CSV table of C-alpha atoms in Angstrom, one decimal:
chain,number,residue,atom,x,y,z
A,6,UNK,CA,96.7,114.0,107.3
A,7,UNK,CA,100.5,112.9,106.9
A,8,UNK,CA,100.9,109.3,106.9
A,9,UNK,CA,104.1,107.4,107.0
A,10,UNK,CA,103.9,104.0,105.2
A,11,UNK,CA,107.0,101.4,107.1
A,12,UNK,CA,107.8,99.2,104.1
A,13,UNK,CA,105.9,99.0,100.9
A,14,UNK,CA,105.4,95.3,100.6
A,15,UNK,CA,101.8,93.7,99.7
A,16,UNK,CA,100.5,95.0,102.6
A,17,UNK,CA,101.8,98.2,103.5
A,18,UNK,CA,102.2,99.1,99.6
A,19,UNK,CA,99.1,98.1,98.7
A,20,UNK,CA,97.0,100.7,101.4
A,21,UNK,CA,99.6,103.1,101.3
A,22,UNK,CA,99.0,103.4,97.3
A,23,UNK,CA,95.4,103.5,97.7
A,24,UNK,CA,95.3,105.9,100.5
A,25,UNK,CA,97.6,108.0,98.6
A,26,UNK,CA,95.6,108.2,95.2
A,27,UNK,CA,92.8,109.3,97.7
A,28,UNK,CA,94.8,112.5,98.4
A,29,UNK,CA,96.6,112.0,101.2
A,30,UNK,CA,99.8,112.8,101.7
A,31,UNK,CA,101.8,109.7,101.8
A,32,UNK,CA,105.4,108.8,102.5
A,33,UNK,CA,106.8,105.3,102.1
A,34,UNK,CA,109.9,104.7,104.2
A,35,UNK,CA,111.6,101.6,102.4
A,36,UNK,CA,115.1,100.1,102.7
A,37,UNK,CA,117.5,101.5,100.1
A,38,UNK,CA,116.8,98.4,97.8
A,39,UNK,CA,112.7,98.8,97.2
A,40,UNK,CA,113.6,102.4,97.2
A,41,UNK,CA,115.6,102.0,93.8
A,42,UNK,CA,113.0,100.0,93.1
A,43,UNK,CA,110.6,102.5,93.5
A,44,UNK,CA,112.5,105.3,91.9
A,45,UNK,CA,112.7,103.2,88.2
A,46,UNK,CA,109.6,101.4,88.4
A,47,UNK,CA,106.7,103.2,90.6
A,48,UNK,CA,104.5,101.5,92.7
A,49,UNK,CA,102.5,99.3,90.8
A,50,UNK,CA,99.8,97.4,92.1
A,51,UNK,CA,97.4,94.5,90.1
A,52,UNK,CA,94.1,94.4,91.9
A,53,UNK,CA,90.5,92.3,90.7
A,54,UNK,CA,89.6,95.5,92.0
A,55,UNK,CA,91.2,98.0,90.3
A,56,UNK,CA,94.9,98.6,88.8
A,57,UNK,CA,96.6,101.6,90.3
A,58,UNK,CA,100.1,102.9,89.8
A,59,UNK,CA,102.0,105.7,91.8
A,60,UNK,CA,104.2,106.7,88.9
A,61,UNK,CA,106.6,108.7,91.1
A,62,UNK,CA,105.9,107.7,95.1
A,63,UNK,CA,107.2,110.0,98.3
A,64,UNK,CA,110.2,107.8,99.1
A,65,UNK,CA,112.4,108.1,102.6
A,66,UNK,CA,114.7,105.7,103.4
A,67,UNK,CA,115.3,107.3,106.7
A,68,UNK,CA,112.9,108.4,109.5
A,69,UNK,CA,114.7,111.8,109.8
A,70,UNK,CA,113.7,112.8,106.8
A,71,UNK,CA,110.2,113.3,107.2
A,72,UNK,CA,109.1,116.5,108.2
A,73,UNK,CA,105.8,115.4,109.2
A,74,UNK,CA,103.9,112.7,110.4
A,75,UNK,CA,100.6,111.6,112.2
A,76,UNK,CA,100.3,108.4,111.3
A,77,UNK,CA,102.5,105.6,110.7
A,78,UNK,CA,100.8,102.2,109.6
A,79,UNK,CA,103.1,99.5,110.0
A,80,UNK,CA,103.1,96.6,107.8
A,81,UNK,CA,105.8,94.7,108.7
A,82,UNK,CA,106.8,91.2,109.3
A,83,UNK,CA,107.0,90.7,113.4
A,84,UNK,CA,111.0,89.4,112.6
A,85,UNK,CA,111.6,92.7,111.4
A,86,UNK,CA,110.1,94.8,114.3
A,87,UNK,CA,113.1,95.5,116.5
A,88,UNK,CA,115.0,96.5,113.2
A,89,UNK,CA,112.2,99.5,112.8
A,90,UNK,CA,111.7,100.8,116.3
A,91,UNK,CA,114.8,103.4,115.8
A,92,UNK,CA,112.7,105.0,112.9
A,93,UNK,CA,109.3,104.9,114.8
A,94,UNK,CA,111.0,106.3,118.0
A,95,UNK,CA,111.6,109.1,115.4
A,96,UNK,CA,108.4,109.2,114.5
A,97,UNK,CA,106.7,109.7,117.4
A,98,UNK,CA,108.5,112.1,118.8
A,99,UNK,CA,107.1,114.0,116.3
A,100,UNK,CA,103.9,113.6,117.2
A,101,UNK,CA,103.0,110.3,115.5
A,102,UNK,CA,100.5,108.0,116.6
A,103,UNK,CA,101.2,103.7,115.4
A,104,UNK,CA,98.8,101.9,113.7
A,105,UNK,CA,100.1,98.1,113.3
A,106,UNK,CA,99.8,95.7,111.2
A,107,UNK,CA,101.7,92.7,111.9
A,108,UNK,CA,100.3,89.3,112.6
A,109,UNK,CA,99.3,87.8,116.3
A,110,UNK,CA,99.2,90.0,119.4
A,111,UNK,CA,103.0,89.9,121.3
A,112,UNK,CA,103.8,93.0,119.2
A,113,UNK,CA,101.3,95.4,121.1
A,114,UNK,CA,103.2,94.9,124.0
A,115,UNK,CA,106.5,95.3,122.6
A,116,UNK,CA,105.3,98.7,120.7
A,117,UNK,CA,103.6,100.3,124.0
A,118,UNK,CA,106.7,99.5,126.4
A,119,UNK,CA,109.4,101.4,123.5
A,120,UNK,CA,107.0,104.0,122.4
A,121,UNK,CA,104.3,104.6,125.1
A,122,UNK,CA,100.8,102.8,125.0
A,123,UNK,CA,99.1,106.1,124.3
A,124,UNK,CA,100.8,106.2,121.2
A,125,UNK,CA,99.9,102.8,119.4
A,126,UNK,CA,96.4,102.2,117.9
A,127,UNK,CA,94.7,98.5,118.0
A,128,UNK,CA,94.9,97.3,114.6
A,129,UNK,CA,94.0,94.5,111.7
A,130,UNK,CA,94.0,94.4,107.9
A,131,UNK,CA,92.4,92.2,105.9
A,132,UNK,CA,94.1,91.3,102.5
A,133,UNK,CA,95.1,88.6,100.0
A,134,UNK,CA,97.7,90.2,98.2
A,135,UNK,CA,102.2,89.1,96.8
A,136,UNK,CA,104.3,90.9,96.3
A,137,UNK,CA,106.5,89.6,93.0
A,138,UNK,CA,110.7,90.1,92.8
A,139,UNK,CA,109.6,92.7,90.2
A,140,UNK,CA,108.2,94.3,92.9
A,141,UNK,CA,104.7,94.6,91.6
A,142,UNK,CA,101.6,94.1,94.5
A,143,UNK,CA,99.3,91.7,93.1
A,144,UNK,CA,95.8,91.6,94.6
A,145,UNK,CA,93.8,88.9,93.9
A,146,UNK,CA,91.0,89.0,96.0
A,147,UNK,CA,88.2,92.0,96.6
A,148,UNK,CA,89.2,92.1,100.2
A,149,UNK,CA,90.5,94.5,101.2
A,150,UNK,CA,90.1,96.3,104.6
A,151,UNK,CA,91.7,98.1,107.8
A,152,UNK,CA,89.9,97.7,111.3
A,153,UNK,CA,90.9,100.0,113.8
A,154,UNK,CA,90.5,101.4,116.9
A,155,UNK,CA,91.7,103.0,119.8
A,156,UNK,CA,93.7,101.0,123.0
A,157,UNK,CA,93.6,103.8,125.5
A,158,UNK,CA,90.3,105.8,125.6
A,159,UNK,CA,92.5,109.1,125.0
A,160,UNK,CA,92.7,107.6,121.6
A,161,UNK,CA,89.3,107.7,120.0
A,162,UNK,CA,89.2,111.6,119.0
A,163,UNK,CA,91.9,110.7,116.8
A,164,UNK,CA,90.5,107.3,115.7
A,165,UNK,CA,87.2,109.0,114.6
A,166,UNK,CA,89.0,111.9,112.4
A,167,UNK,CA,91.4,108.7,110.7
A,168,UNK,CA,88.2,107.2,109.7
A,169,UNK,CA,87.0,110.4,108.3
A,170,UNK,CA,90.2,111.2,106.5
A,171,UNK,CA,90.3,107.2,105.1
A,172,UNK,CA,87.2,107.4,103.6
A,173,UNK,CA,88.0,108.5,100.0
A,174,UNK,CA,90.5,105.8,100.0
A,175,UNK,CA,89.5,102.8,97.5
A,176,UNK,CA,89.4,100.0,100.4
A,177,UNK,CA,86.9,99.4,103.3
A,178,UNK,CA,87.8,101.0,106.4
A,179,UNK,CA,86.1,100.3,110.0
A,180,UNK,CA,86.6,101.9,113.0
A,181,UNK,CA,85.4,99.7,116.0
A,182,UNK,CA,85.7,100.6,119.8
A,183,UNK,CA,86.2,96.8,120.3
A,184,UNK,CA,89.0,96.5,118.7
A,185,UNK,CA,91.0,93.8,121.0
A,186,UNK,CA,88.1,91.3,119.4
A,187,UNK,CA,88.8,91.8,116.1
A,188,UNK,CA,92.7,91.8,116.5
A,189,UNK,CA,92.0,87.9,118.3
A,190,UNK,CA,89.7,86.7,116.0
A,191,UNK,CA,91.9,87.0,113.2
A,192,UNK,CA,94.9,86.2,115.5
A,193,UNK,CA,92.8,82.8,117.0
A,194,UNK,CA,92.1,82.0,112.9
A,195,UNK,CA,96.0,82.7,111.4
A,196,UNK,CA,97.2,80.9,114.5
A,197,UNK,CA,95.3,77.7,113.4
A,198,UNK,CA,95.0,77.9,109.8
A,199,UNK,CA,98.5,78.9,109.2
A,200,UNK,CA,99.4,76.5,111.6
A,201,UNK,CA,98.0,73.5,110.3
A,202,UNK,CA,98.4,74.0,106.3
A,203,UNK,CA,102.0,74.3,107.1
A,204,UNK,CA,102.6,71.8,110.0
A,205,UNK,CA,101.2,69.0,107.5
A,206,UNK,CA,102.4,70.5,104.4
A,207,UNK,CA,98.1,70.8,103.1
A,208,UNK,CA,96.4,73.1,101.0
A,209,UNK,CA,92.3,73.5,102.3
A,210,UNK,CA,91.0,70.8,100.1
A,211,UNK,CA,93.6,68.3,101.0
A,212,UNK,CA,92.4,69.3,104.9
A,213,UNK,CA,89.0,68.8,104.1
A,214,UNK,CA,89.7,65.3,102.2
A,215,UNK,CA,90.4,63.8,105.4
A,216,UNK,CA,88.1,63.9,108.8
A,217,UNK,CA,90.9,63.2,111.0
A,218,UNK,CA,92.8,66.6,109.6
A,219,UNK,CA,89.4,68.3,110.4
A,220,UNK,CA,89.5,67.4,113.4
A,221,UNK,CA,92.9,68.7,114.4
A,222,UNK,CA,91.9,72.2,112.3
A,223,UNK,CA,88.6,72.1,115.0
A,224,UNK,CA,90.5,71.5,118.2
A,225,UNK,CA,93.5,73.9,116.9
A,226,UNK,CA,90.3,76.7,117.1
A,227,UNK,CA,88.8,75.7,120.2
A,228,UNK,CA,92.3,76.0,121.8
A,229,UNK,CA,92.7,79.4,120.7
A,230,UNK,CA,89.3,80.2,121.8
A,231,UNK,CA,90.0,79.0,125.0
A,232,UNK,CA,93.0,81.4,125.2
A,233,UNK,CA,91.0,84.3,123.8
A,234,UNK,CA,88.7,83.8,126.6
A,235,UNK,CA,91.6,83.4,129.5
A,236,UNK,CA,92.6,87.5,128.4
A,237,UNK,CA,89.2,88.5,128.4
A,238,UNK,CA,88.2,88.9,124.7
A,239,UNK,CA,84.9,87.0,124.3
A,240,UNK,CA,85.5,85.5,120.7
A,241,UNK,CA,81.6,84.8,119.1
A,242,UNK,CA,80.5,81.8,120.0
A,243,UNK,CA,80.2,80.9,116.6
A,244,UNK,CA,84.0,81.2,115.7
A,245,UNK,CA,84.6,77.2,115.4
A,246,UNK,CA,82.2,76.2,113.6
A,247,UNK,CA,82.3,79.7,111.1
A,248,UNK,CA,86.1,78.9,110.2
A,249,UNK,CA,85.7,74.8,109.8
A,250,UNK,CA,82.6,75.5,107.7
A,251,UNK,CA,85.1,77.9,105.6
A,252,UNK,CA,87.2,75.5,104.9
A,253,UNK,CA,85.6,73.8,101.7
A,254,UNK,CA,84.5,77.3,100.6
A,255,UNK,CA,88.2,78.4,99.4
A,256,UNK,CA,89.4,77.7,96.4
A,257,UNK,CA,91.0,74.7,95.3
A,258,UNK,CA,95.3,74.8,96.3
A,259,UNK,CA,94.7,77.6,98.8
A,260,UNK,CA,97.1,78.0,101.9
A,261,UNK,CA,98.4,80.5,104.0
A,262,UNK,CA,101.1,82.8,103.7
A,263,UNK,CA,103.3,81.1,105.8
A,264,UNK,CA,103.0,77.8,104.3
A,265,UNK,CA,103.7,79.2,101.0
A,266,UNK,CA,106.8,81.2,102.6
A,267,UNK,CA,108.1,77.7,103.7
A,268,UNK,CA,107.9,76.1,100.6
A,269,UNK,CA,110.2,79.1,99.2
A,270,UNK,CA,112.4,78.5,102.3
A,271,UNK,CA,111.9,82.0,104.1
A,272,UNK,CA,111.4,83.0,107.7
A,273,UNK,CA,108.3,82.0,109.1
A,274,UNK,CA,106.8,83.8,111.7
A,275,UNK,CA,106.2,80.6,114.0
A,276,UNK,CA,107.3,82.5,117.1
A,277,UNK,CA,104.9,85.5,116.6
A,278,UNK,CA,101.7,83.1,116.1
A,279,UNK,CA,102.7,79.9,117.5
A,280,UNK,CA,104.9,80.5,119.9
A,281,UNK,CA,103.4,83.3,121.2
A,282,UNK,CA,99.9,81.3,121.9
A,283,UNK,CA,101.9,79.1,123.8
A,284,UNK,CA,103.5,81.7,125.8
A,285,UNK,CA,100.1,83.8,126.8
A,286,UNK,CA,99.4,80.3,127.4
A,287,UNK,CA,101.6,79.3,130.3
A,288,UNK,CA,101.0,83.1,131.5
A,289,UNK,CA,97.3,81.6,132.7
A,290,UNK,CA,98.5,78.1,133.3
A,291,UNK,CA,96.7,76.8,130.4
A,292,UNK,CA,98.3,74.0,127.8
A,293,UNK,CA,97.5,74.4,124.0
A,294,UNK,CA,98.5,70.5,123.1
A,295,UNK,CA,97.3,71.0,119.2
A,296,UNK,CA,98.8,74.5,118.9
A,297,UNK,CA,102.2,73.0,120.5
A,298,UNK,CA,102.2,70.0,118.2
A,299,UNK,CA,101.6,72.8,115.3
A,300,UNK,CA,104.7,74.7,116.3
A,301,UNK,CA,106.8,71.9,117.4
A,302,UNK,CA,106.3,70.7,113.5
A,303,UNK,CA,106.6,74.3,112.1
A,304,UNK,CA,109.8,75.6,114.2
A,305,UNK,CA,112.6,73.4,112.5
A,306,UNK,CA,111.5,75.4,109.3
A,307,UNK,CA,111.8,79.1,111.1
A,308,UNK,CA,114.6,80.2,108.8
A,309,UNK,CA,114.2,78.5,106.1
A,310,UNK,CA,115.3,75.3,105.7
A,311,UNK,CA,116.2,72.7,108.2
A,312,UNK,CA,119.3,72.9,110.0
């Protein structure tokens, strides 16, 4: 199977290596800056599960230039989708199908109106992994996994031979043919958790220090449940009370991405998780007043600092 990698960040870098140490053949089409990157340095990734380095990765900085492709996995940041879907339009028209990454659930839509529903996969990964200016993927935690599954029933042949050709690959992989459940469970849990450890500026054990913040983190899940429900994906009925009970279990100073990407002053991706709740939201007449509060604290901070 060919496989086109979109970016080789902490995410898309980090499979994309491991898929391509499996055998696969693997391109990574990167911007002209990790490409140099890439050319002098490899791609080298740190992992508590294993160290792995590509000493001299496929590299395209245009789309054109791949010959062939039946995959792409995109692991992008949702700000950066509009800039990519010149490149995948290539793609596809060769025959490529679009496995997603990115976080929340607007950019199905976006993918399936430019590209043709039939073509995009339903998609999540689960990772902790930076990426460092050297450009080194650091992966420190042993999670690591890609859920996927088809969106259009035409799709499962070719979900069923991707988990097949994945499976040499030193990560979990999962197919699922209920895969809209796992793309809002971990949308419902980013939405919140991201939400509130950057809204109040708290890492999980400051959360926990204080019932009041709890209680904001529960009703912030219940809200998101709620909206789950409104689209018909039937979250389990446990998912509150799993992700508050998580709370104490993380390590002391953890936080999400985004609030550590505010604290460096970069784009945050309030729009694709917060915002986008509140839009799906109003599309069923439904109010999120927690998730609201959330964004309205988190949007001054969208790109970067305040204005």
């Amino acid at each position: 199977m060919n496989i086109t990698i979109v970016g080789a960040g902490a995410t898309g870098g980090y499979f994309g290596a491991r898929l391509a140490a499996s055998g696969l053949n693997v391109t990574f089409l990167v911007r002209e800056k990790r490409a140099a990157q890439l050319r002098e340095k490899g791609l080298v990734i740190k992992s508590v599960v294993e160290d792995l380095t590509l000493a001299t990765p496929q590299i395209a900085i245009n789309a054109e230039d791949i010959p062939a492709c039946d995959l792409v996995l995109l692991g992008l940041k949702n700000y950066q989708l509009a800039a990519s879907l010149p490149q995948l339009k290539v793609l596809v028209n060769r025959g490529a199908k679009i496995l997603p990454f990115l976080n929340g659930v607007e950019h199905f839509e976006i993918l399936a109106k430019e590209l043709g529903q039939e073509n995009v996969l339903g998609g999540v990964c689960k990772i902790i992994s930076t990426l460092d200016s050297e450009g080194t993927i650091h992966h420190t935690s042993k999670v690591h996994q890609i859920i996927f599954g088809e969106l259009e029933p035409s799709g499962k042949e070719f979900c069923l031979g991707l988990e097949q050709a994945m499976a040499k690959a030193n990560f979990k992989v999962k197919y699922t043919e209920n895969i809209l459940n796992e793309i809002w469970s971990k949308y419902a849990f980013i939405a919140v958790f991201s939400g509130v450890t950057s809204a109040g500026d708290l890492t999980t054990d400051q959360i926990c220090a204080h019932e009041a913040t709890v209680k904001v983190y529960r009703r912030s899940l219940e809200e998101m449940k709620s909206l789950a429900d409104a689209y018909g994906v039937a979250l389990s009925e446990d998912f509150v009370e799993q992700n508050v009970e998580g709370l104490p279990k993380y390590a002391k100073g953890s936080t999400s991405s985004m609030h550590q990407d505010m604290r460096k002053g970069l784009l945050l991706e309030v729009e694709s998780l917060q915002g986008a709740a509140i839009r799906l939201a109003g599309r069923k007449n439904m109010e999120l007043p927690t998730i609201e509060t959330l964004y309205g604290l988190i949007k001054p901070y969208e790109m970067g600092s305040v204005e």
